[in-house]
Every structure is written in C-alpha cells, then in structure tokens.
mmCIF file of C-alpha atoms in Angstrom:
data_model
loop_
_atom_site.group_PDB
_atom_site.id
_atom_site.type_symbol
_atom_site.label_atom_id
_atom_site.label_comp_id
_atom_site.label_asym_id
_atom_site.label_seq_id
_atom_site.Cartn_x
_atom_site.Cartn_y
_atom_site.Cartn_z
ATOM 1 C CA MET A 1115 -12.365 46.238 4.174
ATOM 2 C CA VAL A 1116 -10.851 45.455 1.148
ATOM 3 C CA GLU A 1117 -7.437 43.891 2.633
ATOM 4 C CA GLN A 1118 -9.947 41.771 4.745
ATOM 5 C CA HIS A 1119 -12.064 40.066 2.506
ATOM 6 C CA ILE A 1120 -8.534 38.931 0.381
ATOM 7 C CA ALA A 1121 -6.844 38.114 4.009
ATOM 8 C CA SER A 1122 -9.729 35.926 4.625
ATOM 9 C CA ALA A 1123 -10.263 34.458 1.120
ATOM 10 C CA PHE A 1124 -6.976 34.171 0.854
ATOM 11 C CA ASP A 1125 -7.579 31.882 4.322
ATOM 12 C CA ARG A 1126 -10.077 29.937 2.317
ATOM 13 C CA ASP A 1127 -7.647 29.072 -0.632
ATOM 14 C CA LEU A 1128 -5.454 27.722 1.837
ATOM 15 C CA GLU A 1129 -8.086 25.483 4.155
ATOM 16 C CA ALA A 1130 -9.377 23.863 0.941
ATOM 17 C CA ILE A 1131 -6.040 23.113 -0.530
ATOM 18 C CA GLN A 1132 -4.779 21.356 3.313
ATOM 19 C CA ALA A 1133 -8.556 19.494 3.255
ATOM 20 C CA GLN A 1134 -7.805 17.717 -0.113
ATOM 21 C CA ILE A 1135 -3.650 17.419 1.382
ATOM 22 C CA MET A 1136 -5.103 15.712 3.797
ATOM 23 C CA LYS A 1137 -7.681 13.427 2.009
ATOM 24 C CA MET A 1138 -4.380 12.379 -0.363
ATOM 25 C CA GLY A 1139 -2.576 11.504 2.755
ATOM 26 C CA GLY A 1140 -5.112 9.335 3.866
ATOM 27 C CA LEU A 1141 -5.331 7.599 0.203
ATOM 28 C CA VAL A 1142 -1.906 6.884 0.940
ATOM 29 C CA GLU A 1143 -1.667 6.015 4.041
ATOM 30 C CA ALA A 1144 -3.979 3.092 3.236
ATOM 31 C CA ALA A 1145 -2.707 2.322 -0.130
ATOM 32 C CA ILE A 1146 0.510 1.580 2.108
ATOM 33 C CA MET A 1147 -0.954 -1.000 3.981
ATOM 34 C CA ASP A 1148 -3.150 -2.340 1.264
ATOM 35 C CA ALA A 1149 -0.079 -2.652 -0.467
ATOM 36 C CA ALA A 1150 1.803 -4.729 2.232
ATOM 37 C CA ARG A 1151 -1.379 -6.655 3.239
ATOM 38 C CA ALA A 1152 -1.981 -8.394 -0.376
ATOM 39 C CA LEU A 1153 1.746 -9.243 -0.335
ATOM 40 C CA GLU A 1154 1.392 -11.124 3.215
ATOM 41 C CA THR A 1155 -1.624 -13.050 2.443
ATOM 42 C CA ARG A 1156 -1.021 -13.463 -1.213
ATOM 43 C CA ASP A 1157 -4.207 -11.578 -1.985
ATOM 44 C CA GLU A 1158 -4.259 -10.850 -6.086
ATOM 45 C CA GLU A 1159 -7.666 -8.617 -5.858
ATOM 46 C CA LEU A 1160 -6.473 -6.096 -3.131
ATOM 47 C CA ALA A 1161 -2.938 -5.791 -5.255
ATOM 48 C CA GLN A 1162 -5.544 -4.646 -8.067
ATOM 49 C CA GLU A 1163 -6.959 -2.176 -6.197
ATOM 50 C CA VAL A 1164 -4.441 -0.682 -4.930
ATOM 51 C CA ARG A 1165 -3.080 -0.431 -8.912
ATOM 52 C CA LYS A 1166 -6.187 1.126 -9.676
ATOM 53 C CA GLY A 1167 -6.220 2.948 -6.131
ATOM 54 C CA ASP A 1168 -3.674 4.925 -7.607
ATOM 55 C CA LYS A 1169 -5.037 6.850 -10.250
ATOM 56 C CA ALA A 1170 -7.133 8.485 -7.258
ATOM 57 C CA ILE A 1171 -3.526 9.604 -5.604
ATOM 58 C CA ASP A 1172 -2.337 11.024 -8.902
ATOM 59 C CA GLY A 1173 -5.730 13.152 -9.511
ATOM 60 C CA LEU A 1174 -5.205 14.509 -6.547
ATOM 61 C CA GLU A 1175 -2.099 16.279 -6.696
ATOM 62 C CA GLU A 1176 -2.633 17.152 -9.669
ATOM 63 C CA LEU A 1177 -5.517 19.055 -8.055
ATOM 64 C CA ILE A 1178 -3.818 20.704 -5.271
ATOM 65 C CA ASN A 1179 -0.326 21.977 -7.735
ATOM 66 C CA GLU A 1180 -3.405 23.158 -9.708
ATOM 67 C CA GLU A 1181 -5.363 25.121 -6.801
ATOM 68 C CA ALA A 1182 -1.703 26.226 -4.948
ATOM 69 C CA ALA A 1183 -0.417 27.753 -8.517
ATOM 70 C CA ARG A 1184 -3.899 29.921 -8.787
ATOM 71 C CA VAL A 1185 -3.416 30.894 -5.349
ATOM 72 C CA ILE A 1186 0.069 31.950 -5.820
ATOM 73 C CA ALA A 1187 -1.311 33.925 -9.476
ATOM 74 C CA ILE A 1188 -4.240 35.440 -7.964
ATOM 75 C CA ARG A 1189 -3.621 36.536 -4.064
ATOM 76 C CA ALA A 1190 0.729 36.949 -5.026
ATOM 77 C CA PRO A 1191 1.490 35.505 -1.604
ATOM 78 C CA ALA A 1192 4.568 36.826 0.252
ATOM 79 C CA ALA A 1193 6.615 35.440 2.997
ATOM 80 C CA VAL A 1194 4.898 33.031 5.227
ATOM 81 C CA ASP A 1195 2.312 32.291 3.432
ATOM 82 C CA LEU A 1196 4.022 31.251 0.669
ATOM 83 C CA ARG A 1197 5.940 29.216 2.481
ATOM 84 C CA LEU A 1198 2.735 27.351 3.064
ATOM 85 C CA VAL A 1199 2.015 27.382 -1.180
ATOM 86 C CA LEU A 1200 5.077 25.882 -1.321
ATOM 87 C CA SER A 1201 5.622 23.363 1.134
ATOM 88 C CA VAL A 1202 1.760 22.662 -0.182
ATOM 89 C CA MET A 1203 2.558 21.350 -3.807
ATOM 90 C CA LYS A 1204 5.979 19.682 -2.275
ATOM 91 C CA ILE A 1205 4.087 17.582 1.077
ATOM 92 C CA SER A 1206 1.450 16.883 -2.278
ATOM 93 C CA GLY A 1207 4.275 15.056 -4.710
ATOM 94 C CA ASN A 1208 6.251 13.306 -1.885
ATOM 95 C CA LEU A 1209 2.501 11.742 -1.506
ATOM 96 C CA GLU A 1210 2.385 10.845 -4.990
ATOM 97 C CA ARG A 1211 5.710 9.293 -5.173
ATOM 98 C CA ILE A 1212 4.792 6.676 -1.794
ATOM 99 C CA GLY A 1213 1.409 6.315 -3.381
ATOM 100 C CA ASP A 1214 3.891 5.273 -6.648
ATOM 101 C CA TYR A 1215 5.804 2.466 -4.604
ATOM 102 C CA ALA A 1216 3.173 1.087 -2.884
ATOM 103 C CA LYS A 1217 1.347 0.628 -6.745
ATOM 104 C CA ASN A 1218 5.060 -1.262 -7.813
ATOM 105 C CA ILE A 1219 4.846 -3.464 -4.300
ATOM 106 C CA ALA A 1220 1.313 -4.679 -6.243
ATOM 107 C CA LYS A 1221 1.891 -5.324 -9.162
ATOM 108 C CA ARG A 1222 5.278 -7.377 -7.766
ATOM 109 C CA THR A 1223 2.897 -9.212 -5.086
ATOM 110 C CA ALA A 1224 1.021 -10.393 -8.281
ATOM 111 C CA VAL A 1225 4.355 -12.620 -9.397
ATOM 112 C CA LEU A 1226 5.196 -13.485 -6.213
ATOM 113 C CA ALA A 1227 1.582 -15.044 -5.132
ATOM 114 C CA GLN A 1228 2.715 -17.680 -8.511
ATOM 115 C CA GLY A 1229 5.329 -19.335 -6.495
ATOM 116 C CA PRO A 1230 6.393 -20.315 -3.220
ATOM 117 C CA ASN A 1231 6.966 -18.194 0.258
ATOM 118 C CA VAL A 1232 10.535 -17.121 1.307
ATOM 119 C CA SER A 1233 10.232 -17.792 4.908
ATOM 120 C CA GLU A 1234 8.600 -14.907 6.888
ATOM 121 C CA SER A 1235 10.029 -11.708 5.209
ATOM 122 C CA ALA A 1236 6.610 -10.579 3.806
ATOM 123 C CA ALA A 1237 5.247 -10.309 7.012
ATOM 124 C CA ALA A 1238 8.405 -8.309 8.404
ATOM 125 C CA MET A 1239 8.082 -5.892 5.040
ATOM 126 C CA ARG A 1240 4.214 -5.783 6.993
ATOM 127 C CA ARG A 1241 5.411 -4.612 9.955
ATOM 128 C CA MET A 1242 8.289 -2.665 8.223
ATOM 129 C CA ALA A 1243 5.460 -0.691 5.975
ATOM 130 C CA ARG A 1244 3.434 -0.200 9.099
ATOM 131 C CA GLU A 1245 5.819 1.871 10.571
ATOM 132 C CA VAL A 1246 5.697 4.000 7.310
ATOM 133 C CA GLU A 1247 2.710 4.622 7.746
ATOM 134 C CA LEU A 1248 2.868 5.578 11.976
ATOM 135 C CA MET A 1249 4.932 8.141 10.433
ATOM 136 C CA LEU A 1250 2.676 9.371 7.789
ATOM 137 C CA LYS A 1251 0.203 9.878 10.004
ATOM 138 C CA ASP A 1252 2.400 11.714 12.411
ATOM 139 C CA ALA A 1253 3.971 13.941 9.483
ATOM 140 C CA LEU A 1254 0.883 14.865 8.517
ATOM 141 C CA ASP A 1255 -0.694 15.366 11.927
ATOM 142 C CA SER A 1256 2.873 17.832 12.590
ATOM 143 C CA TYR A 1257 1.814 19.707 9.580
ATOM 144 C CA ILE A 1258 -2.079 20.118 10.524
ATOM 145 C CA GLN A 1259 -0.953 21.090 13.819
ATOM 146 C CA ARG A 1260 2.436 23.069 12.960
ATOM 147 C CA ASP A 1261 3.998 20.849 15.579
ATOM 148 C CA VAL A 1262 7.970 20.965 14.571
ATOM 149 C CA GLU A 1263 8.787 18.334 17.722
ATOM 150 C CA LEU A 1264 6.499 15.918 16.171
ATOM 151 C CA ALA A 1265 7.954 16.607 12.618
ATOM 152 C CA GLN A 1266 11.531 15.690 14.113
ATOM 153 C CA ASP A 1267 10.547 12.543 15.373
ATOM 154 C CA VAL A 1268 9.265 11.462 12.391
ATOM 155 C CA ILE A 1269 12.476 13.235 10.916
ATOM 156 C CA ALA A 1270 14.509 10.720 13.667
ATOM 157 C CA ARG A 1271 12.470 7.645 12.948
ATOM 158 C CA ASP A 1272 13.229 7.540 9.541
ATOM 159 C CA ARG A 1273 16.466 5.898 11.203
ATOM 160 C CA ASP A 1274 14.340 2.362 12.064
ATOM 161 C CA VAL A 1275 12.909 1.877 8.729
ATOM 162 C CA ASP A 1276 16.458 1.826 7.226
ATOM 163 C CA GLN A 1277 17.480 -1.237 10.265
ATOM 164 C CA MET A 1278 14.505 -2.560 9.003
ATOM 165 C CA TYR A 1279 15.976 -2.460 5.494
ATOM 166 C CA ASN A 1280 19.305 -3.367 6.242
ATOM 167 C CA ALA A 1281 17.694 -6.627 8.059
ATOM 168 C CA LEU A 1282 15.705 -7.654 5.395
ATOM 169 C CA PHE A 1283 18.630 -7.065 2.662
ATOM 170 C CA ARG A 1284 21.365 -9.294 4.392
ATOM 171 C CA GLU A 1285 18.045 -11.729 4.910
ATOM 172 C CA PHE A 1286 17.840 -11.864 1.229
ATOM 173 C CA LEU A 1287 20.959 -12.558 0.730
ATOM 174 C CA THR A 1288 21.851 -15.214 2.858
ATOM 175 C CA PHE A 1289 18.198 -16.633 0.939
ATOM 176 C CA MET A 1290 20.067 -16.184 -2.027
ATOM 177 C CA MET A 1291 23.515 -18.058 -1.389
ATOM 178 C CA GLU A 1292 21.833 -20.947 0.513
ATOM 179 C CA ASP A 1293 19.224 -21.883 -2.740
ATOM 180 C CA PRO A 1294 19.197 -20.564 -6.050
ATOM 181 C CA ARG A 1295 15.733 -21.438 -6.755
ATOM 182 C CA ASN A 1296 15.410 -18.052 -4.511
ATOM 183 C CA ILE A 1297 17.306 -16.086 -6.940
ATOM 184 C CA THR A 1298 14.249 -14.595 -8.165
ATOM 185 C CA PRO A 1299 12.101 -13.586 -5.519
ATOM 186 C CA CYS A 1300 14.202 -13.079 -3.515
ATOM 187 C CA MET A 1301 14.671 -10.610 -6.386
ATOM 188 C CA HIS A 1302 11.640 -9.244 -6.055
ATOM 189 C CA LEU A 1303 11.477 -9.258 -2.458
ATOM 190 C CA HIS A 1304 14.256 -6.481 -1.891
ATOM 191 C CA PHE A 1305 12.733 -4.461 -4.633
ATOM 192 C CA ILE A 1306 9.606 -4.484 -2.262
ATOM 193 C CA ALA A 1307 11.871 -3.605 0.214
ATOM 194 C CA LYS A 1308 13.435 -0.686 -1.260
ATOM 195 C CA ASN A 1309 9.787 0.922 -2.094
ATOM 196 C CA VAL A 1310 8.981 0.515 1.372
ATOM 197 C CA GLU A 1311 12.185 2.281 2.337
ATOM 198 C CA ARG A 1312 11.753 4.989 0.103
ATOM 199 C CA MET A 1313 8.675 5.621 0.969
ATOM 200 C CA GLY A 1314 10.535 6.302 4.585
ATOM 201 C CA ASP A 1315 12.227 9.112 2.972
ATOM 202 C CA HIS A 1316 9.351 10.451 1.153
ATOM 203 C CA VAL A 1317 7.938 10.581 4.934
ATOM 204 C CA THR A 1318 11.048 12.313 6.468
ATOM 205 C CA SER A 1319 10.698 14.831 3.205
ATOM 206 C CA ILE A 1320 7.275 15.977 4.482
ATOM 207 C CA ALA A 1321 8.626 15.655 7.910
ATOM 208 C CA GLU A 1322 10.800 18.422 6.589
ATOM 209 C CA GLN A 1323 8.396 20.645 5.133
ATOM 210 C CA VAL A 1324 7.095 21.040 8.383
ATOM 211 C CA VAL A 1325 10.262 21.947 9.895
ATOM 212 C CA TYR A 1326 11.077 24.188 6.644
ATOM 213 C CA LEU A 1327 7.065 26.040 6.989
ATOM 214 C CA VAL A 1328 6.983 26.632 11.132
ATOM 215 C CA THR A 1329 10.675 27.671 11.007
ATOM 216 C CA GLY A 1330 11.709 28.868 7.469
ATOM 217 C CA ASP A 1331 14.992 27.119 8.206
ATOM 218 C CA LYS A 1332 15.138 24.582 4.735
ATOM 219 C CA PRO A 1333 16.185 20.867 5.794
ATOM 220 C CA GLU A 1334 20.175 20.100 4.810
ATOM 221 C CA ASP A 1335 20.306 18.451 1.156
ATOM 222 C CA ASP A 1336 22.916 15.841 2.878
ATOM 223 C CA ARG A 1337 20.569 14.145 5.782
ATOM 224 C CA GLN A 1338 22.527 11.449 7.230
ATOM 225 C CA LYS A 1339 21.294 7.867 6.139
ATOM 226 C CA ALA A 1340 21.713 4.203 8.188
ATOM 227 C CA ASP A 1341 20.814 2.363 5.129
ATOM 228 C CA THR A 1342 24.095 0.391 4.400
ATOM 229 C CA THR A 1343 23.465 -0.652 1.138
ATOM 230 C CA SER A 1344 23.666 2.218 -1.130
ATOM 231 C CA SER A 1345 26.624 0.986 -2.618
ATOM 232 C CA VAL A 1346 24.473 -2.078 -4.090
ATOM 233 C CA PRO A 1347 22.614 -0.812 -7.869
ATOM 234 C CA GLN A 1348 18.736 -0.191 -6.624
ATOM 235 C CA GLU A 1349 15.409 -0.177 -8.778
ATOM 236 C CA VAL A 1350 15.189 3.773 -10.411
#
C-alpha cells in the first residue's frame, strides 16, 4: 500500500509538471507567430506584447525546474522515471530559448518599422516561422503521446527550415550589394532569420529528447545541418 501511494504521488507530480510544460509550449507557439506577424505588419504594439510575454515563459521554466528538482530530491526516481524528469528540464530549457528568440525578433521589429520595407522578406520569414511553430506543435504532441515516429519526422523537417534560411540569406546579400542603403535593414532581417533558424534547432532538440525518453538512445551530437552559411559570423 505504501509503495502504491508513493507511485501515485509521483504520477501526480509528473502530471502537474507536464501540464506546465504544455502551458509553456502554448505560450511559446503564440510568441513565435505573434513575433512573425508583428514583423510582417510592422505592428510595434504587438511586438511589445511579445517582449512582455517573455516574462511568463521565463517564469514557467523556473517553476518547472524547481518542481523537477523537488521530485528528484523527494521521490528519487530511477531508470525511465528519471529520464522523464530530466527530459522535462531539458524541454523547458529549449522552450525558454525559443521564447528568447521570439523576443529578439520583436525587439528588431521596432527598429525595422521606422524604415522602408525590403522586398517581401518579412512575409517569407513569417512562412518560415509558421513551419517552426508547426514543428513545435508536433514535437510537443510527440512528447505527450510518446510518439517516436512523429518526433523523428520533426527532426527531419529541420532541414526545410535551414533551406528557407539559406534562401533568405542569399536574398539579403543580393539586396545589400544592389544598394548600400539596404545594408542596415538587411542586417537586422538576417539576424531575425537566424533567430527563426535557431528556433528550429531548439524544436529539433525537443524532438530528440522525446526519442531519448522513449528509447533511451541519446541524440547524436553531430546532427546533420542544412545551413550552408555557418562559416559567416552570426549573432550570439
């Protein structure tokens, strides 16, 4: 009876933490799309909302980590249960970083809104952000459902995001060579595109955590990337 009570309490703890993960994921999904929409429509008010909303995402990460640490200390989980708790902490860290990138996009939107548009690049980045948002939704679904096949599909789709980024990068270089006045806005747009590409990397890391959680196989460190611009200095 005691063992059953402990197991039941552990399950309740895990359910509570996973509910917070899904809440955090929902906020991050919204931040991705709101940041992209603010950029495309030059909506400074929406961009400001994205920046303010990042505090809630940060707060959830802190709460999840505190709860996970408490579960480890009190319940002393082992094997699969320990993998689950550790995966939760890593997933929350990836979600927090995605939220940070959304906030960075919102910050640059305020600057870009003061100048002229550069082609249709903002619309292209919205499409790229939409792909990342859909990947995140599937990654979180794969986590809840323990669906390795769906998680691996998310990992494979990161190459599409990389290729979108490569195309935008080449486009920005062309615009800057054609007219020096495009250099400043194109640099801002390039860093925004890179932020979206990095979001895709963190979503992929979430999917890899699902694979690790279900199979016990650790993700490979040298995941193949389709970003062909890695030799160019990037924003940290």
